[in-house]
Coordinates of C-alpha atoms and ligand atoms in Angstrom, one line a residue:
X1 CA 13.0 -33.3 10.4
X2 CA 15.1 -33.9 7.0
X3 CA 17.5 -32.3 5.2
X4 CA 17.5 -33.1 1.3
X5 CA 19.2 -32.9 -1.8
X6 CA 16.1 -34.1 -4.5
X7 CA 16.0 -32.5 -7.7
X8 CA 12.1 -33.4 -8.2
X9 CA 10.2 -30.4 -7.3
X10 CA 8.7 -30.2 -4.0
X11 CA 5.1 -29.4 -3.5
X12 CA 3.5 -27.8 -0.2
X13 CA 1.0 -25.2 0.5
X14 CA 2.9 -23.1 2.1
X15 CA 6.9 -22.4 2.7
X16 CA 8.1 -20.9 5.3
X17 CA 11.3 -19.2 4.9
X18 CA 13.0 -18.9 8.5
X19 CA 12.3 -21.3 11.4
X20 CA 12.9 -18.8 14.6
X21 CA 10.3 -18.2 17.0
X22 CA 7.9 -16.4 14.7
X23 CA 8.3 -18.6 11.7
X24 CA 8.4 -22.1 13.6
X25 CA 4.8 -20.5 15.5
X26 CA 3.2 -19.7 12.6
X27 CA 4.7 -23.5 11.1
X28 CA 2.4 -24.8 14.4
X29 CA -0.7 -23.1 14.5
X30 CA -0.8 -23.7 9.9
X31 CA 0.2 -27.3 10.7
X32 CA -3.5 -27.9 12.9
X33 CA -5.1 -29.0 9.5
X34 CA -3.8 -30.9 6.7
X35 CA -2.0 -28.3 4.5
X36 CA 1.6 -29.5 3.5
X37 CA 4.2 -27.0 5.6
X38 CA 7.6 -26.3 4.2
X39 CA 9.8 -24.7 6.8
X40 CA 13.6 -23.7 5.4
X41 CA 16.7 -22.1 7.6
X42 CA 19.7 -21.6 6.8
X43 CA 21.0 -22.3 10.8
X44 CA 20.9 -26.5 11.5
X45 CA 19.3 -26.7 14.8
X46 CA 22.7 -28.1 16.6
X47 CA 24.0 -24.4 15.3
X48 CA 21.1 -22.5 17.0
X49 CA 20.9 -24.2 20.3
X50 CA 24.6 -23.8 20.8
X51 CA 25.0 -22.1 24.5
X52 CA 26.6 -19.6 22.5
X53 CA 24.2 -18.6 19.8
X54 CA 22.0 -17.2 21.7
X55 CA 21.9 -15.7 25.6
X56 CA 18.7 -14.2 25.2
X57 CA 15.2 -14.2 27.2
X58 CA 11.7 -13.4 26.1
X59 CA 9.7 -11.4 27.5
X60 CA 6.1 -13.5 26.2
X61 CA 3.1 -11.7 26.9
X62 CA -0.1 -13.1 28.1
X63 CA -1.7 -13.0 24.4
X64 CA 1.4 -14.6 23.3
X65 CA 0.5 -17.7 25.9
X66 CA -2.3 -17.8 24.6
X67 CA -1.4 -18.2 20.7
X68 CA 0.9 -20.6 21.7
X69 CA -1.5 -23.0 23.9
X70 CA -3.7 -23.2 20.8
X71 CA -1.0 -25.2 18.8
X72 CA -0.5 -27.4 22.2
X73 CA 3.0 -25.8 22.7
X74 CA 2.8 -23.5 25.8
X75 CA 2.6 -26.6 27.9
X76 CA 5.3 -27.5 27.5
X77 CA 6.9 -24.4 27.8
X78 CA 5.5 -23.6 30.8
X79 CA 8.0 -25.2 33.2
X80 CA 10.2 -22.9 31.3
X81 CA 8.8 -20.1 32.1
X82 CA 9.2 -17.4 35.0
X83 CA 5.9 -15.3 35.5
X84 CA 5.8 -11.3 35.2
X85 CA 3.7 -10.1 38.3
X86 CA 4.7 -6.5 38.1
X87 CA 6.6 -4.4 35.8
X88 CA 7.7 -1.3 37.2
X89 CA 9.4 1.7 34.9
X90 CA 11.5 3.8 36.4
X91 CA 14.4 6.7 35.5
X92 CA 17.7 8.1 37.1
X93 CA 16.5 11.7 37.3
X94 CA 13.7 11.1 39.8
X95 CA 13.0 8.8 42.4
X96 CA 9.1 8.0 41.5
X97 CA 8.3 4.8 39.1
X98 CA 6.0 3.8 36.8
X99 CA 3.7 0.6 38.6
X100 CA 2.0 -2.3 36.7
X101 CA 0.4 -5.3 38.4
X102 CA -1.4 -8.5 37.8
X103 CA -4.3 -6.8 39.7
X104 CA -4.9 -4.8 37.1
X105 CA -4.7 -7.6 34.5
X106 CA -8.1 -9.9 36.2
X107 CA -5.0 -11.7 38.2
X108 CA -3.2 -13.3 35.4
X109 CA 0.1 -13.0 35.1
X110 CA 1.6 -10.2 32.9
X111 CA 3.5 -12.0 30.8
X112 CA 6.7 -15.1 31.0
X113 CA 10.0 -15.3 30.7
X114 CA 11.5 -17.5 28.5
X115 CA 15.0 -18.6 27.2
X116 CA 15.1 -18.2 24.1
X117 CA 17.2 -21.6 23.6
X118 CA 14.2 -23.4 25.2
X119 CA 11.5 -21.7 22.8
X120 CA 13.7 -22.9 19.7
X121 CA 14.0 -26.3 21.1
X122 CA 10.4 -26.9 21.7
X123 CA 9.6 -25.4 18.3
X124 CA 12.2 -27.9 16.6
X125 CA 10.4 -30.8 18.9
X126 CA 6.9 -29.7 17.4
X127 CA 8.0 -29.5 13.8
X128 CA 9.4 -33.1 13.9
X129 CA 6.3 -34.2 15.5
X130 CA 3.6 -33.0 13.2
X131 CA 3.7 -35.3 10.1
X132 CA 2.8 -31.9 7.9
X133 CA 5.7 -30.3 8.1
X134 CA 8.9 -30.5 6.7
X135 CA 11.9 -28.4 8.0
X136 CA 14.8 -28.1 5.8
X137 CA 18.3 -27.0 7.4
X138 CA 20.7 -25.3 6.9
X139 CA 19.9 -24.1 3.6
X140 CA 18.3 -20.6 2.0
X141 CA 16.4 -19.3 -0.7
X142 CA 18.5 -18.3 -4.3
X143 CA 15.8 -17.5 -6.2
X144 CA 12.2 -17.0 -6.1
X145 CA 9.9 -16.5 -9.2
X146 CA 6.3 -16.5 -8.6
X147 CA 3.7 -17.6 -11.1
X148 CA -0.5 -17.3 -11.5
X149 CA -1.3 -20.6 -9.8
X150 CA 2.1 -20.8 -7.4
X151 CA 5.4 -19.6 -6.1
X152 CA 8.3 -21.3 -7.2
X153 CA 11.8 -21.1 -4.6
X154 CA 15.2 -22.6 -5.6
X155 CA 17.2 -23.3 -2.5
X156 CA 21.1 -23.0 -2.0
X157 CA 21.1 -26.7 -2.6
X158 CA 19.2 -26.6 -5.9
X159 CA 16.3 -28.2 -4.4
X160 CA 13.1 -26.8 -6.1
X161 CA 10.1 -25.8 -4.0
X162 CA 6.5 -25.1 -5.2
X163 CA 4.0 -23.0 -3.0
X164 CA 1.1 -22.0 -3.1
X165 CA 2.3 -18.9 -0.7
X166 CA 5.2 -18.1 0.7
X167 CA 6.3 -16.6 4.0
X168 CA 9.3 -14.5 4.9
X169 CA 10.0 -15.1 8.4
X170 CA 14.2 -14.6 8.0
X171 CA 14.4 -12.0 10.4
X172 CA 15.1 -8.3 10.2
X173 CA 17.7 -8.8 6.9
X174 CA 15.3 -10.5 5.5
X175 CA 16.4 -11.8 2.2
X176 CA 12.8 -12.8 1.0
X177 CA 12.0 -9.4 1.4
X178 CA 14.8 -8.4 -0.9
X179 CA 13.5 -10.8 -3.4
X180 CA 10.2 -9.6 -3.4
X181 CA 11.1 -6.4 -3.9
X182 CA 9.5 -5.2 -0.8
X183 CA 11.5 -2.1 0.1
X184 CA 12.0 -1.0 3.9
X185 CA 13.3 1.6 5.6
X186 CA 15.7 1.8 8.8
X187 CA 16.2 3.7 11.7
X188 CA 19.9 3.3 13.1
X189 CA 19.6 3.5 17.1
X190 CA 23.2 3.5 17.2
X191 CA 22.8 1.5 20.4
X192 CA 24.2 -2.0 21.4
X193 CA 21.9 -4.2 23.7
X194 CA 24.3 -5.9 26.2
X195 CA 22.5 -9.1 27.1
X196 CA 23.5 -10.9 30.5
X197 CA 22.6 -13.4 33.2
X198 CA 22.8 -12.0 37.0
X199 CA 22.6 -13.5 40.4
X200 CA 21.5 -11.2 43.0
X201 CA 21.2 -10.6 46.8
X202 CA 17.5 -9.8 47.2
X203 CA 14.6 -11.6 45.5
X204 CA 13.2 -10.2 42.2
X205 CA 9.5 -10.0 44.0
X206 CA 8.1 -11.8 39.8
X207 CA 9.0 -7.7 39.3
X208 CA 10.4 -7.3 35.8
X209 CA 12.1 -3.9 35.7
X210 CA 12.5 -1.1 33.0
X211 CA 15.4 1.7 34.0
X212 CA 16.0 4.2 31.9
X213 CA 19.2 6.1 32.1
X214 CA 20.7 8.8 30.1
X215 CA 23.2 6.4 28.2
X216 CA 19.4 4.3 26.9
X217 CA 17.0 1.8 28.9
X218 CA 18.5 -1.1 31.4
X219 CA 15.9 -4.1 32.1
X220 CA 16.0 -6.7 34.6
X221 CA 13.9 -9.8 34.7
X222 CA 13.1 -11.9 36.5
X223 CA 14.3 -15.6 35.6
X224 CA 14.5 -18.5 38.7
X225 CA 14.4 -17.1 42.5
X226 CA 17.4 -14.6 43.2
X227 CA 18.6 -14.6 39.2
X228 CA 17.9 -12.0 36.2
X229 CA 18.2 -11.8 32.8
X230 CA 19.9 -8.6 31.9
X231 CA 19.2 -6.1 28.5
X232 CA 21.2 -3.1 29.2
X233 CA 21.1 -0.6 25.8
X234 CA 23.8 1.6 25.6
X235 CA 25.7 3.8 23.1
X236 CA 27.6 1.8 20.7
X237 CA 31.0 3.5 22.1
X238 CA 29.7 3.0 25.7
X239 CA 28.8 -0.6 24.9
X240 CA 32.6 -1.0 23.7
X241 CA 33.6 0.5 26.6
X242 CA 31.9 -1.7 28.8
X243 CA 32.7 -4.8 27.0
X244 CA 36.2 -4.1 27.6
X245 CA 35.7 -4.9 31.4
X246 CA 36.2 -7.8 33.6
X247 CA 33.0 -9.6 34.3
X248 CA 33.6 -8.1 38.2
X249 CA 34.0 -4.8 36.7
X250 CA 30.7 -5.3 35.1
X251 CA 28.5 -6.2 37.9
X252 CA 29.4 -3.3 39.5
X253 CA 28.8 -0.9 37.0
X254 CA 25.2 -2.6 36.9
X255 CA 25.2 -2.6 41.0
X256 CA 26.0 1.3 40.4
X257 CA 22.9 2.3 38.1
X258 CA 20.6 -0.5 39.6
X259 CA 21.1 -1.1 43.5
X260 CA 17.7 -2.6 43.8
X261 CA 18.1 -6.1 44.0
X262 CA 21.5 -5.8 45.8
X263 CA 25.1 -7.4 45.4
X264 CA 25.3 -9.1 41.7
X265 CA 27.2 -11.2 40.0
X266 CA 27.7 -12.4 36.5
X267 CA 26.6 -15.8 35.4
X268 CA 27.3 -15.7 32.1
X269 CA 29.3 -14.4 29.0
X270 CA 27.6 -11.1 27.8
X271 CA 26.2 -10.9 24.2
X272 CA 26.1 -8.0 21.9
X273 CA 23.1 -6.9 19.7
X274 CA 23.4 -3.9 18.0
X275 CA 20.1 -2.1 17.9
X276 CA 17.8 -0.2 14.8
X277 CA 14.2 -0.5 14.1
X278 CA 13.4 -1.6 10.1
X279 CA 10.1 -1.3 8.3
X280 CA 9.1 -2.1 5.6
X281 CA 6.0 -0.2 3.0
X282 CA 4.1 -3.2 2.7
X283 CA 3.8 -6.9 3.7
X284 CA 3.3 -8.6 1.0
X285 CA 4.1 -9.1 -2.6
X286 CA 2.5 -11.6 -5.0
X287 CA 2.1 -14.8 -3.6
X288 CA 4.1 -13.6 -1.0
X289 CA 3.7 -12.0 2.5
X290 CA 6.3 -11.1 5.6
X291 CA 6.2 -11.9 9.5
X292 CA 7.6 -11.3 12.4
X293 CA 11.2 -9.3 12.1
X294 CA 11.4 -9.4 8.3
X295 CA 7.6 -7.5 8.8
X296 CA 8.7 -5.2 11.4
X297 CA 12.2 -5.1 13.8
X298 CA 11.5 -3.0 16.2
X299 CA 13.7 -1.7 19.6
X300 CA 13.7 -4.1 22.4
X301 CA 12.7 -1.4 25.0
X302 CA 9.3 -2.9 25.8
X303 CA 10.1 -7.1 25.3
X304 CA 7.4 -6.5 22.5
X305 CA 9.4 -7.5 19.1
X306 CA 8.4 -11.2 19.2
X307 CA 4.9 -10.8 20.8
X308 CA 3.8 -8.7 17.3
X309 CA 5.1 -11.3 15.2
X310 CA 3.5 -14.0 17.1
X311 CA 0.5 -11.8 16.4
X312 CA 1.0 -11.5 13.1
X313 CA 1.5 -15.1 12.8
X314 CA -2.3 -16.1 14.3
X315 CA -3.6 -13.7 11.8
X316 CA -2.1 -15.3 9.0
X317 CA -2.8 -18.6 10.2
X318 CA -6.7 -18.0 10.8
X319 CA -6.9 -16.6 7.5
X320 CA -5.2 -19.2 6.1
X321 CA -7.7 -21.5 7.6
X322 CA -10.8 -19.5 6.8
X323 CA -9.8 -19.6 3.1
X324 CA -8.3 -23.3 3.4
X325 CA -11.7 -24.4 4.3
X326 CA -13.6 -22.5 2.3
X327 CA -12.0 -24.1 -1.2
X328 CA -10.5 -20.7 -1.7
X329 CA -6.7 -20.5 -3.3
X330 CA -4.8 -19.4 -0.2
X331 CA -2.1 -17.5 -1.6
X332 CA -4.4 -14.9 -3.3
X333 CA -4.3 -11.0 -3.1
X334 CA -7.7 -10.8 -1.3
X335 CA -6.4 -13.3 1.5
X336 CA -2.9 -11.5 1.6
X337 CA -4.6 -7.9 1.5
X338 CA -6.7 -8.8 4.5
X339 CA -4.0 -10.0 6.4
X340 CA -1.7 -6.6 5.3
X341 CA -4.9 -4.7 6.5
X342 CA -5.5 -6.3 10.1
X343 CA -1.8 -6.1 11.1
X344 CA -1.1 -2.7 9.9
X345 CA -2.2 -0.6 13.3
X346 CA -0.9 -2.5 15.9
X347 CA 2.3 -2.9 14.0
X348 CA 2.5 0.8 13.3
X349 CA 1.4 1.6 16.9
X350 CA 3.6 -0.4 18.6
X351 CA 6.7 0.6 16.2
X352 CA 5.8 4.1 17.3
X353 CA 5.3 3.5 20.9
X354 CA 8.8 1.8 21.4
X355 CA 10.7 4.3 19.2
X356 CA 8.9 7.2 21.0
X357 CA 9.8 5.7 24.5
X358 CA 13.3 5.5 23.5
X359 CA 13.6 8.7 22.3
X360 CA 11.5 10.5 25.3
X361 CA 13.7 8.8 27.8
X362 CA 17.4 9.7 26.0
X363 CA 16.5 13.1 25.7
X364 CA 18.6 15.0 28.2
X365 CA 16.7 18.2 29.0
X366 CA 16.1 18.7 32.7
X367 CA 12.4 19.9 32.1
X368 CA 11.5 17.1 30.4
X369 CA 13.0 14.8 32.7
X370 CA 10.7 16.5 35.4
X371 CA 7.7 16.3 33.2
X372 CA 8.4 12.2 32.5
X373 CA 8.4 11.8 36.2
X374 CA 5.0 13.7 36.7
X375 CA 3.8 11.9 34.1
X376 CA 4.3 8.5 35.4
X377 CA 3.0 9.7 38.8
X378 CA -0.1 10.7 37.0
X379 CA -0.7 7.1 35.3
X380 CA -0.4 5.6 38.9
X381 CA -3.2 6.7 39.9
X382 CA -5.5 7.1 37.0
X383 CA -6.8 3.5 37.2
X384 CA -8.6 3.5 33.7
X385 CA -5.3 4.6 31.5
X386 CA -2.9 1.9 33.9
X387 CA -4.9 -0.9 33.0
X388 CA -5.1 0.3 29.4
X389 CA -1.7 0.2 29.3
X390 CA -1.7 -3.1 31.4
X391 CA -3.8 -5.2 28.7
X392 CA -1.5 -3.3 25.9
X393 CA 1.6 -4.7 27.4
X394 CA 0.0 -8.4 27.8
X395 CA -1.4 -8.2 24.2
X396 CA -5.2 -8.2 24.8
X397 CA -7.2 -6.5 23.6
X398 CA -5.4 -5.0 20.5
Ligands
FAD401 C1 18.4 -7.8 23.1 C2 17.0 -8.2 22.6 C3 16.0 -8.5 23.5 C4 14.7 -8.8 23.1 N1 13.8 -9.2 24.0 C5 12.5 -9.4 23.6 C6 11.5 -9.7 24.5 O1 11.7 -9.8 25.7 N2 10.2 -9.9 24.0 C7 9.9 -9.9 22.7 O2 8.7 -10.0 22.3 N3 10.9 -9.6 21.8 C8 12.2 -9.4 22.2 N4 13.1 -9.1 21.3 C9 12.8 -9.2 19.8 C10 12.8 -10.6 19.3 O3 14.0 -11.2 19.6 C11 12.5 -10.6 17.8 O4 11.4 -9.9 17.5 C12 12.3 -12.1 17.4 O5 13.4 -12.9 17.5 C13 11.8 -12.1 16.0 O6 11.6 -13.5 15.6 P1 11.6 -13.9 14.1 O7 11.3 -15.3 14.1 O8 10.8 -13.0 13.3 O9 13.1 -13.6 13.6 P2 14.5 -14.2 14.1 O10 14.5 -14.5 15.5 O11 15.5 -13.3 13.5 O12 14.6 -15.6 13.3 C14 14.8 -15.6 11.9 C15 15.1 -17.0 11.5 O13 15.3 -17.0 10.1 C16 16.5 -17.7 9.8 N5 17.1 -17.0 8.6 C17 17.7 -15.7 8.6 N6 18.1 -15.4 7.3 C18 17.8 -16.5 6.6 C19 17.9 -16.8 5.2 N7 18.5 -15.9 4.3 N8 17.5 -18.0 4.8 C20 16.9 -18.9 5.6 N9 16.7 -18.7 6.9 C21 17.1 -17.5 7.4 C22 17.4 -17.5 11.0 O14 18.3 -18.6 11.1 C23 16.3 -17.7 12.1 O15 16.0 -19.0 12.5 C24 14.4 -8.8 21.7 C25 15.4 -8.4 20.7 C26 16.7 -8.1 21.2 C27 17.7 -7.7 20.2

């Protein structure tokens, strides 16, 4: 792990622009064969694991796992991680809920959740392991100019670096996106994600929970025995509102809307995230392609943002590979339009399916209130669409 100030140019085969969870995956599973990996942030790592940065979980799914055990990483995760047994949805208007086991999923579990700070950390351990990749902090790109045989990006620093592709994985501002002249679009939710840490009375059962309320959704999961992480989207004036109160105050509004899992208490500061989905019309440019949140940010209703960029980055690595091995120049339009091509329908789906369910479950008529309850009644007990649903949540079989 370096951090450098050279003027000679620096060659690699790819750059990765943006070391988070996506970026410093897709840095892994390039780095299993001998292609040179650049990885730039503009966050040092002491800045990013700060206990402050960050109070965020992840929800991984069980396709996620997967990804992540073929670069050696998940096990080392793993005593990280809490499993997902269940997840039930549920709503205030009715008393019925929506049930998914690890039955239905051949036993596995769901999915894991994962601190976020503890994700980053193993990524940064992995990086300065692997001889083929160099992570420079905290710097970003200026400039980027792309050329027949390569793509050439000037850092912040003045530092020079020649690619053969490069990858935007800044997140859902993403400035390589700008640069590429990728345009996007974006959907204001007008919603603040309050992110928390709980203790409570009664055990969490491995349930993770999805409640949706009128003022937007309210998930618990599960982390060690008797303790939750807590995403509770609200109205940005209602997220003001609660802010404003005592971390007593708090806890009881949760206790009010979730009495589930008994008396809680706070156990840490709460962090705000305001909320909107952004897409952009394509992925990739010349010499150029986008992952994770610069590809696709997307409402954290279903814990399913980082899982489709971790998706997107095992595409891009594989065909990376393919073309690596084959002799073939890996930053060319055929490579980049394949990987556009096999990403577009579960990133279009699953932008749909999480902007749908948070527009379904805020809508206030009575009627359809009703008719959400029926329906989730109805998925209970058709075995064939619940499991469907199961394997779409642990992202198999997409
Ligand atoms: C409240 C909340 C809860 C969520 N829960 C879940 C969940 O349970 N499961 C799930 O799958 N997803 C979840 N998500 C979504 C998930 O957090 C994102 O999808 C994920 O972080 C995207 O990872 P990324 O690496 O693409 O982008 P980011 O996490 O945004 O990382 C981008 C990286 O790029 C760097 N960077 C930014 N700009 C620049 C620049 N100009 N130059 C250089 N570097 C730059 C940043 O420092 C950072 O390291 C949640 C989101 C929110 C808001």
């Amino acid at each position: 792990m370096t951090t450098t100030m050279t003027q000679k140019p620096l060659q690699c085969d790819v750059l990765i622009v943006g070391g988070g969870p996506v970026g410093g995956v897709l840095a892994g599973l390039l780095a299993a064969i001998p292609l040179h990996i650049v990885v730039v942030d503009h966050l040092a790592p002491e800045e990013v694991l700060h206990k402050d940065q960050d109070g965020r979980t992840t929800a991984v799914s069980w396709g996620s796992s997967r990804i992540m055990e073929r670069m050696d990483l998940w096990q080392k995760l793993l005593p990280h991680t809490t499993p997902i047994r269940q997840i039930r949805v549920s709503q205030s208007s009715s008393p019925g809920f929506l049930h998914f086991n690890q039955e239905d999923a051949e036993g596995h579990p769901m999915g894991f959740i994962l601190e976020n700070r503890e994700l980053r950390k193993a990524l940064y351990q992995m990086m300065s392991d692997r001889e083929n990749i160099r992570l420079i902090t905290p710097h970003s790109v200026k400039r980027l100019v792309s050329h027949p045989l390569n793509v050439e990006a000037t850092l912040s620093n003045g530092q020079i670096i020649q690619a053969k592709l490069i990858v935007g994985a800044d997140g859902r501002f993403s400035r390589i996106r700008e640069e590429a002249g990728i345009k996007s679009h974006t959907m204001h939710y007008h919603q603040t994600a309050i992110v928390t840490s709980v203790q409570h009375e009664k055990p969490h059962h491995h349930i993770a929970f999805e409640h949706f309320l009128p003022t937007g959704p309210l998930a618990f999961l599960p982390v060690k025995t008797h303790h939750s992480s807590v995403v509770w989207s609200l109205k940005n004036e209602w997220a003001a509102a609660m802010q404003s109160l005592s971390q007593e105050e708090f806890a009881q509004e949760l206790e009010i809307r979730f009495p589930y899992l008994g008396k809680l208490t706070l156990t840490s500061k709460r962090w705000l995230y305001p909320l909107a989905a952004t897409l952009p019309r394509r992925m990739k440019a010349e010499r150029c392609v986008l992952i994770g949140d610069a590809a696709h940010a997307i409402h954290p209703v279903a814990g399913q943002g980082a899982n489709l960029g971790f998706r997107d980055a095992s595409t891009l690595a594989t065909l990376v590979h393919e073309s690596a091995r084959l002799g073939i120049d890996i930053g060319n339009e055929t490579v980049l339009s394949r990987y556009q091509r096999r990403r577009l329908k579960d990133v279009a789906s699953m932008t749909c399916m999480t902007d749908g369910l948070v527009r379904l479950f805020s809508h206030p008529s009575r009627t359809l209130a009703f008719m959400r309850g029926q329906g989730m009644s109805l998925v209970n007990v058709i075995a064939p669409l619940r499991k469907c649903l199961t394997r779409h949540a642990m992202g198999i079989g997409l």
